[in-house]
mmCIF file of C-alpha atoms in Angstrom:
data_model
loop_
_atom_site.group_PDB
_atom_site.id
_atom_site.type_symbol
_atom_site.label_atom_id
_atom_site.label_comp_id
_atom_site.label_asym_id
_atom_site.label_seq_id
_atom_site.Cartn_x
_atom_site.Cartn_y
_atom_site.Cartn_z
ATOM 1 C CA MET A 1 0.000 0.000 0.000
ATOM 2 C CA PHE A 2 2.985 2.248 0.589
ATOM 3 C CA ASP A 3 6.759 2.066 0.772
ATOM 4 C CA ILE A 4 8.961 3.558 3.489
ATOM 5 C CA PHE A 5 12.310 5.168 2.743
ATOM 6 C CA PRO A 6 14.713 6.567 5.357
ATOM 7 C CA HIS A 7 16.527 9.825 4.580
ATOM 8 C CA GLU A 8 19.151 11.977 6.259
ATOM 9 C CA HIS A 9 18.368 14.044 9.363
ATOM 10 C CA ASP A 10 15.974 11.357 10.702
ATOM 11 C CA ILE A 11 13.430 12.014 7.957
ATOM 12 C CA THR A 12 11.169 9.234 6.702
ATOM 13 C CA GLU A 13 9.449 9.246 3.326
ATOM 14 C CA ILE A 14 6.154 7.369 3.056
ATOM 15 C CA ARG A 15 5.433 6.788 -0.627
ATOM 16 C CA LEU A 16 1.929 5.735 -1.607
ATOM 17 C CA ASN A 17 1.960 2.522 -3.645
ATOM 18 C CA ARG A 18 -1.559 1.257 -4.196
ATOM 19 C CA PRO A 19 -1.921 0.748 -7.956
ATOM 20 C CA PRO A 20 -3.323 1.866 -10.205
ATOM 21 C CA VAL A 21 -4.143 5.342 -8.775
ATOM 22 C CA ASN A 22 -3.250 5.293 -5.044
ATOM 23 C CA ALA A 23 -6.932 5.442 -4.138
ATOM 24 C CA LEU A 24 -7.772 5.560 -0.446
ATOM 25 C CA ASP A 25 -9.670 2.632 1.066
ATOM 26 C CA THR A 26 -10.194 1.826 4.726
ATOM 27 C CA ALA A 27 -7.148 -0.439 5.005
ATOM 28 C CA LEU A 28 -4.829 2.192 3.518
ATOM 29 C CA LEU A 29 -6.197 4.909 5.801
ATOM 30 C CA VAL A 30 -5.553 2.765 8.887
ATOM 31 C CA ALA A 31 -2.085 1.745 7.713
ATOM 32 C CA LEU A 32 -1.073 5.355 6.969
ATOM 33 C CA ARG A 33 -2.279 6.593 10.336
ATOM 34 C CA GLU A 34 -0.329 3.878 12.120
ATOM 35 C CA ALA A 35 2.791 4.570 10.034
ATOM 36 C CA PHE A 36 2.723 8.305 10.828
ATOM 37 C CA GLU A 37 2.214 7.688 14.522
ATOM 38 C CA GLN A 38 4.921 5.017 14.633
ATOM 39 C CA ALA A 39 7.458 7.209 12.831
ATOM 40 C CA ALA A 40 6.950 10.007 15.352
ATOM 41 C CA ALA A 41 7.125 7.555 18.273
ATOM 42 C CA ASN A 42 10.345 6.065 16.904
ATOM 43 C CA GLY A 43 12.166 9.373 17.011
ATOM 44 C CA GLN A 44 11.859 10.504 13.409
ATOM 45 C CA ARG A 45 12.126 14.293 13.151
ATOM 46 C CA GLY A 46 10.176 14.823 9.935
ATOM 47 C CA LEU A 47 8.052 13.057 7.337
ATOM 48 C CA VAL A 48 7.434 13.294 3.609
ATOM 49 C CA LEU A 49 4.256 11.885 2.063
ATOM 50 C CA SER A 50 4.720 11.210 -1.655
ATOM 51 C CA GLY A 51 3.059 9.348 -4.521
ATOM 52 C CA ALA A 52 3.839 7.994 -7.958
ATOM 53 C CA GLN A 53 5.261 10.344 -10.585
ATOM 54 C CA GLY A 54 2.312 11.957 -12.344
ATOM 55 C CA LEU A 55 -0.153 10.946 -9.636
ATOM 56 C CA PHE A 56 -0.145 11.683 -5.929
ATOM 57 C CA SER A 57 -3.500 10.102 -5.047
ATOM 58 C CA ALA A 58 -6.804 9.888 -6.875
ATOM 59 C CA GLY A 59 -8.586 10.324 -3.545
ATOM 60 C CA VAL A 60 -11.281 8.104 -2.113
ATOM 61 C CA ASP A 61 -11.685 4.648 -3.653
ATOM 62 C CA ILE A 62 -15.276 5.282 -4.744
ATOM 63 C CA PRO A 63 -16.005 1.784 -6.151
ATOM 64 C CA ALA A 64 -14.849 0.220 -2.872
ATOM 65 C CA LEU A 65 -16.864 2.743 -0.852
ATOM 66 C CA LEU A 66 -20.052 2.091 -2.818
ATOM 67 C CA ALA A 67 -19.745 -1.619 -2.063
ATOM 68 C CA LEU A 68 -19.961 -1.001 1.703
ATOM 69 C CA ASP A 69 -23.063 -0.957 3.891
ATOM 70 C CA ARG A 70 -23.771 1.960 6.221
ATOM 71 C CA ASP A 71 -21.566 0.570 9.003
ATOM 72 C CA GLY A 72 -18.714 0.075 6.551
ATOM 73 C CA VAL A 73 -19.113 3.585 5.158
ATOM 74 C CA ARG A 74 -19.201 4.971 8.698
ATOM 75 C CA ARG A 75 -15.934 3.225 9.514
ATOM 76 C CA PHE A 76 -14.335 4.495 6.305
ATOM 77 C CA TRP A 77 -15.163 8.131 7.099
ATOM 78 C CA GLN A 78 -14.182 7.675 10.732
ATOM 79 C CA GLU A 79 -10.784 6.455 9.591
ATOM 80 C CA PHE A 80 -10.493 9.204 6.987
ATOM 81 C CA PHE A 81 -11.089 11.954 9.542
ATOM 82 C CA ALA A 82 -8.914 10.124 12.085
ATOM 83 C CA LEU A 83 -6.068 10.245 9.565
ATOM 84 C CA CYS A 84 -6.638 13.970 9.024
ATOM 85 C CA SER A 85 -6.604 14.437 12.788
ATOM 86 C CA THR A 86 -3.366 12.496 13.080
ATOM 87 C CA LEU A 87 -1.757 14.665 10.406
ATOM 88 C CA ALA A 88 -2.921 17.820 12.187
ATOM 89 C CA ARG A 89 -1.664 16.603 15.575
ATOM 90 C CA LEU A 90 1.678 15.134 14.498
ATOM 91 C CA PRO A 91 4.397 16.441 16.829
ATOM 92 C CA ILE A 92 6.827 16.524 13.881
ATOM 93 C CA PRO A 93 6.510 18.376 10.557
ATOM 94 C CA ILE A 94 5.304 16.600 7.432
ATOM 95 C CA VAL A 95 5.578 17.719 3.810
ATOM 96 C CA ALA A 96 3.290 16.626 0.984
ATOM 97 C CA ALA A 97 5.336 15.812 -2.118
ATOM 98 C CA ILE A 98 2.483 16.117 -4.619
ATOM 99 C CA THR A 99 3.986 14.181 -7.485
ATOM 100 C CA GLY A 100 1.080 14.692 -9.892
ATOM 101 C CA HIS A 101 -2.714 14.835 -9.958
ATOM 102 C CA SER A 102 -4.319 15.155 -6.526
ATOM 103 C CA PRO A 103 -8.118 15.369 -6.506
ATOM 104 C CA ALA A 104 -10.448 15.227 -3.497
ATOM 105 C CA GLY A 105 -9.036 12.988 -0.762
ATOM 106 C CA GLY A 106 -5.501 13.354 -2.080
ATOM 107 C CA ALA A 107 -5.794 17.128 -1.842
ATOM 108 C CA VAL A 108 -7.229 16.828 1.667
ATOM 109 C CA LEU A 109 -4.230 14.857 2.924
ATOM 110 C CA ALA A 110 -1.924 17.486 1.418
ATOM 111 C CA LEU A 111 -3.832 20.303 3.134
ATOM 112 C CA PHE A 112 -3.234 18.758 6.543
ATOM 113 C CA CYS A 113 0.527 18.664 5.967
ATOM 114 C CA ASP A 114 2.835 21.541 6.922
ATOM 115 C CA TYR A 115 4.025 22.340 3.400
ATOM 116 C CA ARG A 116 3.110 21.322 -0.141
ATOM 117 C CA VAL A 117 5.516 20.866 -3.059
ATOM 118 C CA MET A 118 3.748 20.047 -6.341
ATOM 119 C CA ALA A 119 4.883 18.841 -9.742
ATOM 120 C CA GLN A 120 4.815 21.633 -12.303
ATOM 121 C CA GLY A 121 2.838 21.013 -15.463
ATOM 122 C CA PRO A 122 -0.660 19.935 -16.473
ATOM 123 C CA TYR A 123 -1.380 18.356 -13.096
ATOM 124 C CA ARG A 124 -4.554 19.251 -11.236
ATOM 125 C CA ILE A 125 -5.404 19.543 -7.572
ATOM 126 C CA GLY A 126 -8.655 20.435 -5.869
ATOM 127 C CA LEU A 127 -11.584 19.486 -3.696
ATOM 128 C CA ASN A 128 -14.027 18.345 -6.372
ATOM 129 C CA GLU A 129 -16.434 16.675 -3.950
ATOM 130 C CA VAL A 130 -19.408 18.784 -5.071
ATOM 131 C CA GLN A 131 -18.920 17.566 -8.638
ATOM 132 C CA VAL A 132 -19.341 13.958 -7.490
ATOM 133 C CA GLY A 133 -22.289 14.659 -5.188
ATOM 134 C CA LEU A 134 -20.525 14.894 -1.826
ATOM 135 C CA ILE A 135 -20.581 17.634 0.804
ATOM 136 C CA VAL A 136 -17.279 19.101 1.950
ATOM 137 C CA PRO A 137 -17.416 19.124 5.772
ATOM 138 C CA ASP A 138 -16.384 22.236 7.650
ATOM 139 C CA SER A 139 -13.211 20.653 9.007
ATOM 140 C CA ILE A 140 -11.871 20.245 5.480
ATOM 141 C CA GLN A 141 -13.183 23.635 4.424
ATOM 142 C CA HIS A 142 -11.268 25.106 7.356
ATOM 143 C CA ALA A 143 -8.066 23.424 6.184
ATOM 144 C CA LEU A 144 -8.464 25.022 2.748
ATOM 145 C CA ARG A 145 -9.457 28.446 4.107
ATOM 146 C CA ARG A 146 -6.313 28.673 6.211
ATOM 147 C CA VAL A 147 -4.085 28.285 3.127
ATOM 148 C CA VAL A 148 -5.977 30.165 0.379
ATOM 149 C CA GLY A 149 -8.222 32.553 2.334
ATOM 150 C CA THR A 150 -11.957 32.569 2.958
ATOM 151 C CA TYR A 151 -13.290 33.934 -0.344
ATOM 152 C CA ARG A 152 -10.995 31.904 -2.608
ATOM 153 C CA ALA A 153 -11.811 28.765 -0.621
ATOM 154 C CA GLU A 154 -15.534 29.397 -1.106
ATOM 155 C CA ARG A 155 -15.139 29.733 -4.860
ATOM 156 C CA LEU A 156 -13.048 26.573 -5.126
ATOM 157 C CA LEU A 157 -15.252 24.519 -2.812
ATOM 158 C CA VAL A 158 -18.688 25.450 -4.119
ATOM 159 C CA SER A 159 -17.701 24.792 -7.735
ATOM 160 C CA GLY A 160 -15.629 21.719 -6.922
ATOM 161 C CA ALA A 161 -12.849 23.227 -9.022
ATOM 162 C CA MET A 162 -9.788 21.289 -10.091
ATOM 163 C CA ILE A 163 -6.972 23.730 -10.840
ATOM 164 C CA GLU A 164 -3.628 23.221 -12.543
ATOM 165 C CA SER A 165 -0.367 23.526 -10.652
ATOM 166 C CA ASP A 166 0.404 27.125 -11.690
ATOM 167 C CA ALA A 167 -2.998 28.312 -10.462
ATOM 168 C CA ALA A 168 -2.581 26.290 -7.276
ATOM 169 C CA LEU A 169 0.685 28.074 -6.554
ATOM 170 C CA ALA A 170 -0.781 31.481 -7.380
ATOM 171 C CA CYS A 171 -3.634 31.113 -4.877
ATOM 172 C CA GLY A 172 -1.542 29.462 -2.156
ATOM 173 C CA PHE A 173 -3.036 25.977 -2.419
ATOM 174 C CA VAL A 174 0.547 24.711 -2.777
ATOM 175 C CA ASP A 175 3.745 26.377 -1.607
ATOM 176 C CA GLU A 176 6.218 25.435 -4.304
ATOM 177 C CA LEU A 177 6.410 23.961 -7.822
ATOM 178 C CA THR A 178 9.222 21.994 -9.387
ATOM 179 C CA VAL A 179 9.692 19.398 -12.115
ATOM 180 C CA ALA A 180 8.050 16.091 -11.311
ATOM 181 C CA GLU A 181 11.369 14.285 -10.814
ATOM 182 C CA GLN A 182 12.451 16.784 -8.144
ATOM 183 C CA VAL A 183 9.297 17.059 -6.044
ATOM 184 C CA THR A 184 10.467 14.746 -3.277
ATOM 185 C CA THR A 185 13.966 16.255 -3.363
ATOM 186 C CA ARG A 186 12.552 19.747 -2.839
ATOM 187 C CA ALA A 187 10.278 18.469 -0.056
ATOM 188 C CA LEU A 188 13.294 16.970 1.698
ATOM 189 C CA HIS A 189 15.258 20.208 1.223
ATOM 190 C CA TRP A 190 12.510 22.345 2.790
ATOM 191 C CA LEU A 191 12.155 19.922 5.667
ATOM 192 C CA GLY A 192 15.908 19.824 6.239
ATOM 193 C CA GLU A 193 16.049 23.627 6.497
ATOM 194 C CA LEU A 194 13.174 23.627 8.978
ATOM 195 C CA LEU A 195 14.799 20.953 11.113
ATOM 196 C CA ALA A 196 18.032 22.960 11.238
ATOM 197 C CA LEU A 197 16.254 25.581 13.367
ATOM 198 C CA PRO A 198 16.365 25.416 17.195
ATOM 199 C CA SER A 199 14.152 22.395 17.737
ATOM 200 C CA GLN A 200 12.257 23.300 20.908
ATOM 201 C CA ALA A 201 11.342 26.783 19.714
ATOM 202 C CA MET A 202 10.352 25.602 16.250
ATOM 203 C CA LEU A 203 8.171 22.711 17.418
ATOM 204 C CA ALA A 204 6.439 24.721 20.160
ATOM 205 C CA THR A 205 5.693 27.566 17.750
ATOM 206 C CA ARG A 206 4.465 25.069 15.167
ATOM 207 C CA ALA A 207 2.093 23.500 17.691
ATOM 208 C CA LEU A 208 0.593 26.888 18.537
ATOM 209 C CA ALA A 209 0.257 27.797 14.862
ATOM 210 C CA ARG A 210 -1.568 24.541 14.065
ATOM 211 C CA ALA A 211 -3.879 24.494 17.098
ATOM 212 C CA ASP A 212 -6.811 25.742 15.007
ATOM 213 C CA LEU A 213 -6.321 22.887 12.534
ATOM 214 C CA VAL A 214 -6.259 20.340 15.361
ATOM 215 C CA ALA A 215 -9.484 21.758 16.816
ATOM 216 C CA ALA A 216 -11.220 21.823 13.417
ATOM 217 C CA VAL A 217 -10.801 18.092 12.886
ATOM 218 C CA ASP A 218 -11.403 16.866 16.441
ATOM 219 C CA PRO A 219 -13.046 13.431 15.924
ATOM 220 C CA ASP A 220 -15.271 13.946 18.979
ATOM 221 C CA THR A 221 -16.987 16.995 17.475
ATOM 222 C CA LEU A 222 -17.353 15.976 13.829
ATOM 223 C CA PRO A 223 -20.998 15.725 12.630
ATOM 224 C CA LEU A 224 -20.483 12.273 11.155
ATOM 225 C CA ASP A 225 -24.169 11.303 11.051
ATOM 226 C CA TYR A 226 -25.011 14.412 9.036
ATOM 227 C CA PHE A 227 -22.224 13.568 6.614
ATOM 228 C CA LEU A 228 -23.392 9.942 6.323
ATOM 229 C CA ASP A 229 -27.001 10.982 5.694
ATOM 230 C CA ALA A 230 -25.813 13.264 2.893
ATOM 231 C CA TYR A 231 -23.690 10.485 1.383
ATOM 232 C CA PHE A 232 -26.666 8.097 1.215
ATOM 233 C CA ARG A 233 -29.053 10.584 -0.389
ATOM 234 C CA PRO A 234 -30.274 9.464 -3.829
ATOM 235 C CA GLU A 235 -28.602 12.382 -5.633
ATOM 236 C CA ALA A 236 -25.194 11.608 -4.138
ATOM 237 C CA GLN A 237 -25.494 7.878 -4.795
ATOM 238 C CA ALA A 238 -26.607 8.407 -8.391
ATOM 239 C CA THR A 239 -23.770 10.855 -9.066
ATOM 240 C CA LEU A 240 -21.197 8.496 -7.580
ATOM 241 C CA GLN A 241 -22.549 5.559 -9.596
ATOM 242 C CA GLN A 242 -22.276 7.658 -12.760
ATOM 243 C CA LEU A 243 -18.685 8.482 -11.872
ATOM 244 C CA VAL A 244 -17.827 4.801 -11.461
ATOM 245 C CA ALA A 245 -19.481 4.008 -14.794
ATOM 246 C CA ARG A 246 -17.392 6.678 -16.516
ATOM 247 C CA LEU A 247 -14.218 5.341 -14.950
ATOM 248 C CA LYS A 248 -15.045 1.803 -16.158
ATOM 249 C CA ASN A 249 -15.640 3.082 -19.675
ATOM 250 C CA LYS A 250 -12.263 4.831 -19.650
ATOM 251 C CA GLY A 251 -10.619 1.618 -18.524
#
């Protein structure tokens, strides 16, 4: 599901490896959360989350999700938000090395990282949930607002826009662009510079700066039943089924 690579300065790279498109299912969400927590517990000082060249993650594995009953869907979303919460609460910095396209769930994971380096070119990123019939919960909206601003976040969210890398950099969705082959290298470089700072001061300041993100995705306050009810509405189910049909036709 993913590969783990050690780097200098006690940095670990976790590279998504769930062919063909690094889609997120329940098992991958659980495994990622455990890997992040274990890396921090084992004394790693920083993390990089990367994907395949040309594709970071296609987001939620919709065909797998549609095959689940309500309890299974509940567990999936519980694990999804638990992973977001883990990313927000990590006591060490993490960089998203966005190696290509990153729609929906892939973009969400990147938003909960400290910094985002994206491949330059015709690669798209965005929260396109509305286009596939899903509601974007406030916790994820908050994560986008804090990086692009309130008005720009509204425009992107309500339309479900997928924007190319240059536009993503211009509006602050990502922090840096580079050629696809250098995305992870640049992520490691940024992280190395951060870790060269006085550790106690940097980490304590980081924790204060991210406290709003931690609070926004507190699992105990998320309106999960509201989100589940919206997911099972006929319009959402029909739109998702149409999406799966289109993907099968492309295949």
